[in-house]
Coordinates of C-alpha atoms in Angstrom, one line a residue:
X1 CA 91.5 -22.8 -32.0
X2 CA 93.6 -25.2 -30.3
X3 CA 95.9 -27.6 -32.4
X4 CA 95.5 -31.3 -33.1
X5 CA 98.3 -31.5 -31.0
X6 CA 96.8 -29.6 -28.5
X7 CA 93.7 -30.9 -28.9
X8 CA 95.7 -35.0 -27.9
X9 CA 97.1 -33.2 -24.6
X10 CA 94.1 -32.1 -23.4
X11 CA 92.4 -34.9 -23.9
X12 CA 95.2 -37.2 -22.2
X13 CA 95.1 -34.8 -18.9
X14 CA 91.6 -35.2 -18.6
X15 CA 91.9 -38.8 -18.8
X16 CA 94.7 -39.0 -16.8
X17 CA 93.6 -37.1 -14.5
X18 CA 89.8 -38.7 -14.3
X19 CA 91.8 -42.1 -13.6
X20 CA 93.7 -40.9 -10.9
X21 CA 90.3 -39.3 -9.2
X22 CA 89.0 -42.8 -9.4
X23 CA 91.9 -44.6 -8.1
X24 CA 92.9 -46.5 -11.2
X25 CA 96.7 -45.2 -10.8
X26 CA 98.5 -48.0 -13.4
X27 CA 95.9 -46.8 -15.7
X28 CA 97.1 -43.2 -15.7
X29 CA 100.4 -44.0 -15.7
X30 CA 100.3 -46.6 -18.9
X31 CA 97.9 -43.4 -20.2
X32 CA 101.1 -41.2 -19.9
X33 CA 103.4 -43.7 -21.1
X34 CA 100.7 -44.0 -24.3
X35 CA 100.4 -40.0 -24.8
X36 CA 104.5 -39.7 -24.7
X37 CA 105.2 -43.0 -27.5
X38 CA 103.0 -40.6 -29.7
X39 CA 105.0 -37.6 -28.9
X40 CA 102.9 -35.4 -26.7
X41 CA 104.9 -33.2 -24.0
X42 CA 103.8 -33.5 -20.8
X43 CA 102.9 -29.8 -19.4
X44 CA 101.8 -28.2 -15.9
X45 CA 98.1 -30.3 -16.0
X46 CA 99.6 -33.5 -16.9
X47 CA 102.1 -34.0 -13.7
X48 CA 100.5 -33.6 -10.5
X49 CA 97.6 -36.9 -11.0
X50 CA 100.5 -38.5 -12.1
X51 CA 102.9 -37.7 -9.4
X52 CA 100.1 -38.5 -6.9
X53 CA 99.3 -42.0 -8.7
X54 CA 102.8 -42.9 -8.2
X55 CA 103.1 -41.8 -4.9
X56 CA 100.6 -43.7 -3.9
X57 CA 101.3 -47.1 -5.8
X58 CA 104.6 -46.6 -3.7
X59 CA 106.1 -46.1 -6.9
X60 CA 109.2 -45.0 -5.9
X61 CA 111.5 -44.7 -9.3
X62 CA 108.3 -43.4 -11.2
X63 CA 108.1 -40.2 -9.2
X64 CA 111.7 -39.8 -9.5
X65 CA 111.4 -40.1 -13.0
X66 CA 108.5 -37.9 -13.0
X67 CA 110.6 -35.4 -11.3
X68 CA 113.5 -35.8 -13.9
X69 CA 111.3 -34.8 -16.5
X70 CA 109.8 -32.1 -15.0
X71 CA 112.9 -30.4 -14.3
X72 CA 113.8 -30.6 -17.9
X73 CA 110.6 -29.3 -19.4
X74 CA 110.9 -26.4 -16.8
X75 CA 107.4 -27.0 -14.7
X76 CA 109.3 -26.7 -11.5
X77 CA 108.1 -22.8 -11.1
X78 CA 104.9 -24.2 -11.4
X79 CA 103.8 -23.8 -7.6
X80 CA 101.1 -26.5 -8.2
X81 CA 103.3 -28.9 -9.6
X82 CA 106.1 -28.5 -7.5
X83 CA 103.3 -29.1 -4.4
X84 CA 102.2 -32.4 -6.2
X85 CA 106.1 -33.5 -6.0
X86 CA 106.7 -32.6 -2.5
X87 CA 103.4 -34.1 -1.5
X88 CA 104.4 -37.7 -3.3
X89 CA 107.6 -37.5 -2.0
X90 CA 106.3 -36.9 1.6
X91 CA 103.6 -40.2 0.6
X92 CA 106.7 -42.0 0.0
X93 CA 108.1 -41.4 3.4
X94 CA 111.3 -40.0 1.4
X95 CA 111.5 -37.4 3.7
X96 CA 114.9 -35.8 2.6
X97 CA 113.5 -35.7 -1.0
X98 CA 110.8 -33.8 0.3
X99 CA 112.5 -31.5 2.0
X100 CA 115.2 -31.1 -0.7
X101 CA 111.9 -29.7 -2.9
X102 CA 111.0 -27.5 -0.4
X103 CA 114.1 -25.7 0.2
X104 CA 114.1 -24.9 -3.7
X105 CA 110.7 -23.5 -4.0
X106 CA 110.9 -20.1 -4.3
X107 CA 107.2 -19.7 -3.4
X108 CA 105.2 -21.5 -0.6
X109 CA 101.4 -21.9 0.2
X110 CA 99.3 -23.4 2.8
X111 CA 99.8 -26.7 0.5
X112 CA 103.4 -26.8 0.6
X113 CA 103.4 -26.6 4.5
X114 CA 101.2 -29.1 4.9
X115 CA 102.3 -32.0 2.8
X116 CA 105.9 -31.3 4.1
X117 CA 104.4 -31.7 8.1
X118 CA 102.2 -34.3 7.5
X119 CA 104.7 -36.4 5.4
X120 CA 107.3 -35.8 8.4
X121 CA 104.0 -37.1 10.9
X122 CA 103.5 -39.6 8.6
X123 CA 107.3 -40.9 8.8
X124 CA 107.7 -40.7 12.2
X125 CA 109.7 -37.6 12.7
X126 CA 106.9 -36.0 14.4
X127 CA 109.8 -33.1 16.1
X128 CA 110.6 -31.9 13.0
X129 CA 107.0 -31.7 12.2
X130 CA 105.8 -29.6 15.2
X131 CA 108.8 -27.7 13.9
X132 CA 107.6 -26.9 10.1
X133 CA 104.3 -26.5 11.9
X134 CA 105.7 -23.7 14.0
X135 CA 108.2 -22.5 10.5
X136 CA 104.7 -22.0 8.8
X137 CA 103.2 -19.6 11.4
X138 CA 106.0 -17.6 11.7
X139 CA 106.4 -17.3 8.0
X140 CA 103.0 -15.8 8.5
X141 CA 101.0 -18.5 6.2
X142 CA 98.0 -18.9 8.1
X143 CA 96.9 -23.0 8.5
X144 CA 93.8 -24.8 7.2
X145 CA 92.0 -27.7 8.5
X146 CA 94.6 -30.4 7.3
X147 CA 97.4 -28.0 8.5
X148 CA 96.1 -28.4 12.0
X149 CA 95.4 -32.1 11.8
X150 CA 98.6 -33.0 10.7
X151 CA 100.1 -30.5 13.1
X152 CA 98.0 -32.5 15.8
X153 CA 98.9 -35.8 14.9
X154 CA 102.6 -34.8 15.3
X155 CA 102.3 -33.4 18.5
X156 CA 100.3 -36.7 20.0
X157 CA 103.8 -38.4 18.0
X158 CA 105.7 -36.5 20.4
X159 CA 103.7 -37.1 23.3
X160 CA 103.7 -33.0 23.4
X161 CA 100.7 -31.9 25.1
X162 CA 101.3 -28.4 26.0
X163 CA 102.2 -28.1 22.1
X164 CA 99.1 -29.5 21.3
X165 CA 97.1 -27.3 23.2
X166 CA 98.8 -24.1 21.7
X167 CA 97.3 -26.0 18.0
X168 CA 94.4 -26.4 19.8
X169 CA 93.9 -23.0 20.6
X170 CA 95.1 -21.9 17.2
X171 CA 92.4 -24.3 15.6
X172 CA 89.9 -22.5 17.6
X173 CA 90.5 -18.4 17.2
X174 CA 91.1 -19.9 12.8
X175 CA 87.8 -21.7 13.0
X176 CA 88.9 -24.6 12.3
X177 CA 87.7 -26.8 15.5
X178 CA 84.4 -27.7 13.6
X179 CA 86.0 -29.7 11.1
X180 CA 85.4 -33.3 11.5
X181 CA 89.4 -34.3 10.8
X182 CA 90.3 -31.7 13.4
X183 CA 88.0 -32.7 16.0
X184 CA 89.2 -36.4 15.5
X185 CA 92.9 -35.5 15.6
X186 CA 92.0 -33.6 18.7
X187 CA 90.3 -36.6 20.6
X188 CA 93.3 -38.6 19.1
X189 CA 96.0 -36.2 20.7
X190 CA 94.7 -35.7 24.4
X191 CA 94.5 -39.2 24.2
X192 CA 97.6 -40.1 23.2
X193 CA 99.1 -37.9 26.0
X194 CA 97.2 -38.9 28.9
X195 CA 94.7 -36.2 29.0
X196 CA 91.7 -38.2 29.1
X197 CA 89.4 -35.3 30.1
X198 CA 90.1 -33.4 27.8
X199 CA 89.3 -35.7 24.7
X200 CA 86.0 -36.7 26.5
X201 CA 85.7 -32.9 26.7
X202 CA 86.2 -32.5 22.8
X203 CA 84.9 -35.2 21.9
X204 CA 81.3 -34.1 23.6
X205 CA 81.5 -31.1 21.6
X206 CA 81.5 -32.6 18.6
X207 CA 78.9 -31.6 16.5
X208 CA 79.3 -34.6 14.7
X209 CA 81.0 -38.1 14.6
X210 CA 82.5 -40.9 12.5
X211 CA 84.4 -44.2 13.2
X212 CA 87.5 -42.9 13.7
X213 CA 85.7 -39.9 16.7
X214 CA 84.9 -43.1 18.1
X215 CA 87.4 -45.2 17.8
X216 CA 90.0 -42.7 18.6
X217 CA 88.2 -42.5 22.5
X218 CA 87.9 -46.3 22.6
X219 CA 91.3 -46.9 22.0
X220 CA 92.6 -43.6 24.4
X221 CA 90.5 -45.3 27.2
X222 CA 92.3 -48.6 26.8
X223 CA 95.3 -46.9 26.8
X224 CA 95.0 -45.0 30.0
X225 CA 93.3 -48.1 31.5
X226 CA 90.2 -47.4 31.4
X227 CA 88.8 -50.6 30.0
X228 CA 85.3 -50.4 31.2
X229 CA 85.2 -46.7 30.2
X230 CA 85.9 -48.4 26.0
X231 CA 83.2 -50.8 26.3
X232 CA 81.1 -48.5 27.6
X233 CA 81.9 -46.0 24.8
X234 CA 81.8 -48.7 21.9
X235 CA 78.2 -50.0 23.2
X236 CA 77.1 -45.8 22.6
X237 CA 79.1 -46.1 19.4
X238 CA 76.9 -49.3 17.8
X239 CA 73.9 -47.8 20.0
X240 CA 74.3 -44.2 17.8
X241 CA 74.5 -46.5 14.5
X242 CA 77.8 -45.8 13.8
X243 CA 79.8 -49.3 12.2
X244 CA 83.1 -50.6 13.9
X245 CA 85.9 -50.9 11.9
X246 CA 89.3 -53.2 12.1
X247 CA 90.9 -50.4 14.3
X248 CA 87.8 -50.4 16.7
X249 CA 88.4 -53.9 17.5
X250 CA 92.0 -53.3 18.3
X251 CA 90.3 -51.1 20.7
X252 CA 88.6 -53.3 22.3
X253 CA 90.6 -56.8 22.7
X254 CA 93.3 -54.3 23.8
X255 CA 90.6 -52.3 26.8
X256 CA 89.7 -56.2 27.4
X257 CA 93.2 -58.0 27.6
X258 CA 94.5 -54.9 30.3
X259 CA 91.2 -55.0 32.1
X260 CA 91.1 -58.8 32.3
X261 CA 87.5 -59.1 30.6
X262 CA 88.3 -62.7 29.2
X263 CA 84.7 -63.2 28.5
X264 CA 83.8 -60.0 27.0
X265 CA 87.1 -60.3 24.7
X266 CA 85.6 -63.6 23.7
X267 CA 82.4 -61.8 22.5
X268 CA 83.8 -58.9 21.0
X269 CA 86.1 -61.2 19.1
X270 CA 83.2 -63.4 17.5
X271 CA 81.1 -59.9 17.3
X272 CA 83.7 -59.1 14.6
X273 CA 83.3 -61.3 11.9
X274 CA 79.9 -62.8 13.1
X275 CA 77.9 -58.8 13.2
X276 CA 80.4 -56.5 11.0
X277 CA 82.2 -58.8 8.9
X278 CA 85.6 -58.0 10.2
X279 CA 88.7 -60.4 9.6
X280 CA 90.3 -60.8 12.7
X281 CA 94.2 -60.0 12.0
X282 CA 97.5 -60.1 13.9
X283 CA 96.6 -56.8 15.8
X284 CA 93.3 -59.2 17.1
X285 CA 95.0 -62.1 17.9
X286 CA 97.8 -60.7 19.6
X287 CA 95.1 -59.1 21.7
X288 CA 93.2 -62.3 22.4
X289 CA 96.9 -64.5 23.5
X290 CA 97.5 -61.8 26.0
X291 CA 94.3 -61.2 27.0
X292 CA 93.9 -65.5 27.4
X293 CA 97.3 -66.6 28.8
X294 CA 97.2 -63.2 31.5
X295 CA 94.0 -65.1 32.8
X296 CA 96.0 -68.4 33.1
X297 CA 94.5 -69.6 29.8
X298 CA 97.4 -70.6 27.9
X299 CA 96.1 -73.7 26.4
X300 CA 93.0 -71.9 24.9
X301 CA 95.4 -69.2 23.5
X302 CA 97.5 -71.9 21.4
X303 CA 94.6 -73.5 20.4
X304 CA 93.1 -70.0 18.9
X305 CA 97.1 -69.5 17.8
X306 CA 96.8 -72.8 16.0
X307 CA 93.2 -72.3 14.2
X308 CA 94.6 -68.9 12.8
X309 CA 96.3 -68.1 9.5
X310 CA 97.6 -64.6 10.6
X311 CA 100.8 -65.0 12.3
X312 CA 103.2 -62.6 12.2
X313 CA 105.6 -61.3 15.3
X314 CA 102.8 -59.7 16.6
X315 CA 101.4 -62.2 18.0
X316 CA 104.4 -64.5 18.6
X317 CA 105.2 -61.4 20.7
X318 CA 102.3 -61.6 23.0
X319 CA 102.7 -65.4 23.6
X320 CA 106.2 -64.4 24.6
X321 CA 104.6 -62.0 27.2
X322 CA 102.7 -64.1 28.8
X323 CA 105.0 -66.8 28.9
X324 CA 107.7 -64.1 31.1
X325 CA 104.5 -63.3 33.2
X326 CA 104.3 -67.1 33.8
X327 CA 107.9 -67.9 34.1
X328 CA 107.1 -70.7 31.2
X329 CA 111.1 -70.8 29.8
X330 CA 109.9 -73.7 27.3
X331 CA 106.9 -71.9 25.5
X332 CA 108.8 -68.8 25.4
X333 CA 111.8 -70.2 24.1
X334 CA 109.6 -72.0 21.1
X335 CA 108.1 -68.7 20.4
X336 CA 110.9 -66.4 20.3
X337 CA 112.3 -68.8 17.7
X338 CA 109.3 -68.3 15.4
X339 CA 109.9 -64.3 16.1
X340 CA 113.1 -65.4 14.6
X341 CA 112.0 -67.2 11.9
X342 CA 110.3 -63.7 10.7
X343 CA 112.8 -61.3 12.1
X344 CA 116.5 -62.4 13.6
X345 CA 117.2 -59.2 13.7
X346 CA 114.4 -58.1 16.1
X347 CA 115.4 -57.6 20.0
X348 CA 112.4 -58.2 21.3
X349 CA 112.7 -61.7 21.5
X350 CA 116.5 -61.7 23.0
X351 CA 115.5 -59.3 25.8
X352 CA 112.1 -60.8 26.6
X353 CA 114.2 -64.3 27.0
X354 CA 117.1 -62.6 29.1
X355 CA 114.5 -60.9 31.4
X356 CA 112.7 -64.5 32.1
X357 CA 116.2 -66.0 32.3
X358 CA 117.2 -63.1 35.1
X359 CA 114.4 -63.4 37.2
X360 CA 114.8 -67.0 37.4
X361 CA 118.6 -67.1 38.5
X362 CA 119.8 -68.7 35.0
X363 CA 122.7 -66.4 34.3
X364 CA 124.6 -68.9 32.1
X365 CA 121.4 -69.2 29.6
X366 CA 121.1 -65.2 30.0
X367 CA 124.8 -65.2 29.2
X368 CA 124.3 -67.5 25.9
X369 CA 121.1 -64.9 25.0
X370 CA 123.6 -62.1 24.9
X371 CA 126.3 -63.6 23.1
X372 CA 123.6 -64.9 20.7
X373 CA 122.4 -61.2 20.2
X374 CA 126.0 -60.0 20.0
X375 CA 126.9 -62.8 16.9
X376 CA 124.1 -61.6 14.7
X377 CA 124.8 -57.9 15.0
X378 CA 121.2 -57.2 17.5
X379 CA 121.4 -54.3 19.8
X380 CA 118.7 -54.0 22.0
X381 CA 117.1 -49.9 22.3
X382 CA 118.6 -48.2 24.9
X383 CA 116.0 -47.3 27.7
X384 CA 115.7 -43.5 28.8
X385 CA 112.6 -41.5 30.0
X386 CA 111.4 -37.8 29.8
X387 CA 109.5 -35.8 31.2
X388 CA 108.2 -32.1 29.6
X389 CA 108.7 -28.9 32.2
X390 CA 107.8 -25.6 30.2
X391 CA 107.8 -26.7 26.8
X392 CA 111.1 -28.5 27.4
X393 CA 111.6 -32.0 27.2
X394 CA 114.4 -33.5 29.7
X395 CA 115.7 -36.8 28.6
X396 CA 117.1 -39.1 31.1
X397 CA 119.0 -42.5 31.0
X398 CA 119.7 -45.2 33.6
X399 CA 122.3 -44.0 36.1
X400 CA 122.2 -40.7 34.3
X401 CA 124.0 -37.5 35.5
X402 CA 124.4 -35.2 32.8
X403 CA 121.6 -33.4 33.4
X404 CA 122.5 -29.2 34.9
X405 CA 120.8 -30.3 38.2
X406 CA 121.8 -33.6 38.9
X407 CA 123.3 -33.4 42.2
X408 CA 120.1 -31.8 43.2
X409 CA 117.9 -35.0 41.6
X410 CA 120.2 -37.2 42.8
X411 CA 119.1 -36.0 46.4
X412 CA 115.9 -35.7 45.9
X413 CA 116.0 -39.5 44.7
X414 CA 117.3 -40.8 47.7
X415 CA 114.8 -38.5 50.0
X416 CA 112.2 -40.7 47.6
X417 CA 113.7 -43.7 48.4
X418 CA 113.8 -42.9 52.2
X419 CA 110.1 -42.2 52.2
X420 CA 108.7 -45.0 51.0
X421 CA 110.6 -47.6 52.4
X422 CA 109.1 -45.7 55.4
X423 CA 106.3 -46.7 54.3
X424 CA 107.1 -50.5 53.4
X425 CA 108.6 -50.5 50.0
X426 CA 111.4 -53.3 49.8
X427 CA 113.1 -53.6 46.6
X428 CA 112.5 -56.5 44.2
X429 CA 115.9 -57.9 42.8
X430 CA 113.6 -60.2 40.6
X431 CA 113.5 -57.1 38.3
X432 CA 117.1 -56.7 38.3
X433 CA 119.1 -58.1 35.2
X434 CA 122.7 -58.4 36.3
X435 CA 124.0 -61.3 38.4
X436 CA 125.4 -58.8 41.4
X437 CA 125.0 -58.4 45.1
X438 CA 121.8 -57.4 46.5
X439 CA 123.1 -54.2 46.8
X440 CA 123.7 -53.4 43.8
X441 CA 121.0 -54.9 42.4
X442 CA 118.8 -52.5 44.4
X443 CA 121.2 -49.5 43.7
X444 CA 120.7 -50.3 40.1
X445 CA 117.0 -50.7 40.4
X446 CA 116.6 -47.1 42.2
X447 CA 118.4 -45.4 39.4
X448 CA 116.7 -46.4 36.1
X449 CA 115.5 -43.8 34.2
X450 CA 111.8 -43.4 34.9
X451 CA 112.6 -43.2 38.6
X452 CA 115.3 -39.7 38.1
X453 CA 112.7 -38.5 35.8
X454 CA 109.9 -38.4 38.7
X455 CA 112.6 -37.1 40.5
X456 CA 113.2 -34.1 38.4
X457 CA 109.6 -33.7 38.2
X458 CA 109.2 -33.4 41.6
X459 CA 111.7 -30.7 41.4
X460 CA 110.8 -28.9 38.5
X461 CA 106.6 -29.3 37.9
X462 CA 104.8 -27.1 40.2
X463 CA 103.0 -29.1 42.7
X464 CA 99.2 -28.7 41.0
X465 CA 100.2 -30.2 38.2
X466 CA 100.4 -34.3 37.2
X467 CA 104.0 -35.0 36.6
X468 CA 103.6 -36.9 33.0
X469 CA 106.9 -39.7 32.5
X470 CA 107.3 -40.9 29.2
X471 CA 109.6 -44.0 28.9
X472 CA 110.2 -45.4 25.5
X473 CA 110.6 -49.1 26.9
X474 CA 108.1 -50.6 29.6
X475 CA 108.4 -50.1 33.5
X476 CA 109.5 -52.8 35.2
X477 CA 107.3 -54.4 38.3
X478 CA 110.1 -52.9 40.7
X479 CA 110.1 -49.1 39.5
X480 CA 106.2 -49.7 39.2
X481 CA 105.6 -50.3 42.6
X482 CA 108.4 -47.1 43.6
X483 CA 106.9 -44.9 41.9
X484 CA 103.2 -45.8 42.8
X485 CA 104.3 -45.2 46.3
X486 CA 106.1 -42.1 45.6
X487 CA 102.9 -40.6 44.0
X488 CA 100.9 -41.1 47.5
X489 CA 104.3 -40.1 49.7
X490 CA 104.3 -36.7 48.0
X491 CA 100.5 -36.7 47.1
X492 CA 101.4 -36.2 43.6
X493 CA 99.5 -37.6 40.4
X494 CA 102.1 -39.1 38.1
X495 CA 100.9 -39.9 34.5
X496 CA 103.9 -42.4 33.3
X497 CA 103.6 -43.7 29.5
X498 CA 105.8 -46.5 29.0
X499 CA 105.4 -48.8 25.8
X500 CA 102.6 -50.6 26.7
X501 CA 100.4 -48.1 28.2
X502 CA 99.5 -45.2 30.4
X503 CA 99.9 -45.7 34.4
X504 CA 98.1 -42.8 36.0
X505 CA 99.6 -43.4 39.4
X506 CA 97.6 -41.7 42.6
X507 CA 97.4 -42.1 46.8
X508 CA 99.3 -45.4 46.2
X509 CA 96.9 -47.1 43.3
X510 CA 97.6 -47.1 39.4
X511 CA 94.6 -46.8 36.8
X512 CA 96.3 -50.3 35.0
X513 CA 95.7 -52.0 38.2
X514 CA 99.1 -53.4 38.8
X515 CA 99.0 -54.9 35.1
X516 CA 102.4 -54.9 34.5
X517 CA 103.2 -57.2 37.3
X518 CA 101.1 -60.1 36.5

């Protein structure tokens, strides 16, 4: 018969526990804090619902403490506990915590693995999580259905496709495609790396959908600029009975703003609060000021900017877009300050203003940008591209020649440029940023990063294949138009992913429509 003691403990972990199942973590935290004032040690069933309500109350110092304790009372061999640390440290996004508890544990399961990869997805670091991904097979343990997921969702981080496929074939000879969270993750990935077919492909096999199936297509259309391809898929989504959510929205105002569907934005926009109940937040409004002032609407866009209540930089961003697309130095200089105002640490606004001040010949105002970066310690992100050959990613930046075969891209560059200017490219110096001769204005223009990546794919990705660019900045109009013509010169299909979105460049035309020039 158990003691009165005993009898207290159990009683506290099934509370505990009960309040952590139905998400009243402060509860089962101020339940712990009652059962240890009356002298009740905490053992192997009391920790992990407690870990996981602190974890996710981002209650940093409370699973540290948590952790403390545990290590003195000894729990740590405990492979359930020492999961339910490792997964509220991943929660956290304390990533070397998590790892730390990792490396101790003498024992591993399929748990283990997968909190540490999907905490490292979650934070970002979505190499090292392919890598744990790839630790976990070879260490022989075999993956489950959240495994894969998370697994997925890194390589779609990474923009990894051929890594993704190899999970996607593992998900298939485990069993594991059925799964609704692996079928999602899968849509989610070919998306996310320009493989449109083969998310429609998955995504038609599905043997059943949710929001997020649908949502996760939506959004991959917009991206790849498709925009009529999203609307079409959302009116199958509401026709199937399946609700919209805040992310579908984004979706949409995003498919609408880079297809230039001003009215159907409009609609979609009221749809959301009007049919769904939906508050419209800075993701939405951002949307609906590019979508607006791209159409020459920027009147209408500050008077929806002035009716709102969620501004954040978001938004202030997108006015700041559209003021560069419309050379409008005033408006832009009145909404980087409110970026500012958030953020003065943010480059955004300081390179969006120094790139309007460049194309307009105002080098003294682009000179007072830079300074005013410089005196309040903002560096602006490096641009470089990449571009994956084999499972290898080569990373490239502007003018760069460290790469084992530069001598050889370097020629192959200027055979580009040869052939289309043969074909009627002329260089725009409007994209240039430095105050130089035309020369090197154009010199600097034909070696920025995206451009010696095509290059090197040309090289290096045997000619069936679409040569996939990724650029962690966006293209400018110049290298746009190159490489467009580059992709019918060669009659190649280059895929290039810059920030913004996908250009899927082919015989001279891009699937964005020339969007980033207007």
């Amino acid at each position: 018969m158990a003691s009165p003691a005993g009898r207290g403990l159990m009683s506290y972990n099934a509370a505990i526990s009960r309040c952590a199942r139905a998400g009243l973590y402060p509860r089962a935290l101020a339940l712990f804090r009652e059962m240890r004032a009356q002298g009740l040690r905490a053992d192997e069933y009391t920790l992990p619902p407690l870990l996981n309500s602190a974890a996710l109350l981002l209650a940093a110092p409370a699973a540290a403490a948590l952790h403390a304790l545990l290590l003195r009372a000894g729990l740590a061999s405990h492979l359930h506990v020492a999961n339910a640390l490792l997964d509220a440290y991943a929660k956290l996004s304390l990533g070397r915590a998590a790892r730390a508890v990792f490396d101790e544990m003498p024992r591993r399961d399929v748990v283990t693995w997968t909190s540490l990869l999907a905490g490292l997805a979650r934070a970002g670091a979505h190499a090292a999580a392919a890598r744990a991904y790839r630790g976990m097979v070879g260490a022989g343990v075999a993956p489950d259905e959240f495994a894969v997921a998370a697994a997925l969702s890194a390589c779609a981080g990474a923009t990894a496709l051929e890594a993704g496929r190899s999970v996607h074939a593992a998900a298939l000879r485990l069993g594991l495609a059925a799964f609704l969270s692996v079928g999602n993750s899968l849509v989610s990935m070919y998306a996310k790396t320009g493989a449109l077919r083969d998310a429609r492909a998955v995504f038609d096999a599905m043997r059943a959908r949710c929001a997020i199936t649908w949502t996760a297509l939506i959004v991959g259309y917009a991206q790849n600029g498709r925009g009529a391809r999203s609307l079409e898929v959302y009116a199958d989504m509401v026709r199937a009975g399946c609700r919209p959510d805040y992310v579908t929205f984004v979706g949409l105002l995003f498919a609408c703003s880079h297809a230039g569907f001003v009215d159907a934005g409009r609609a979609h926009f009221r749809s959301m609060t009007a049919d769904y109940g939906v508050a419209p937040g800075p993701d939405h409004y951002a949307c609906m000021v590019d979508l607006l002032s791209r159409a020459g609407r920027l009147e209408e866009a500050m008077d929806l900017l002035i009716d709102s209540a969620e501004l954040d930089a978001t938004v202030w961003k997108a006015l700041l877009g559209a003021c560069r697309v419309h050379r409008n130095a005033e408006l832009a200089e009145r909404a980087a300050e409110m970026v500012w105002r958030l953020d003065p640490t943010d480059a955004v606004p300081y390179v969006m203003l120094s790139n309007l001040y460049s194309r307009a010949r105002r080098w003294g105002d682009v000179a007072r940008i830079r300074a005013l970066m410089k005196s309040r310690g903002v560096t602006k992100e490096p641009g470089c591209s990449w571009v994956g050959v084999s499972g290898v990613m080569h990373l490239f930046h502007v003018e760069d020649r460290g790469h084992p075969r530069a001598s050889e891209i370097y020629r192959k560059l200027e055979e580009m440029t040869e052939r289309i200017r043969a074909e009627g490219y002329v260089p725009d110096t409007d994209w240039a940023l430095q105050d130089e001769a035309p020369e090197g204005k154009e010199r600097g223009l034909a070696y920025h990063s995206e451009r010696i990546a095509v290059a090197f794919g040309l090289l290096a990705v045997p000619a069936a294949a679409p040569i996939r660019v990724f650029k962690n900045l966006r293209v400018c109009g110049d290298c746009h138009t190159a490489i467009k013509m580059v992709a019918k010169a060669y009659d190649r299909e280059i895929i290039l992913r810059d920030a913004n979105c996908f250009h899927h460049m082919k015989d001279g035309d891009c699937s964005c429509g020339d969007y980033c020039l207007n």
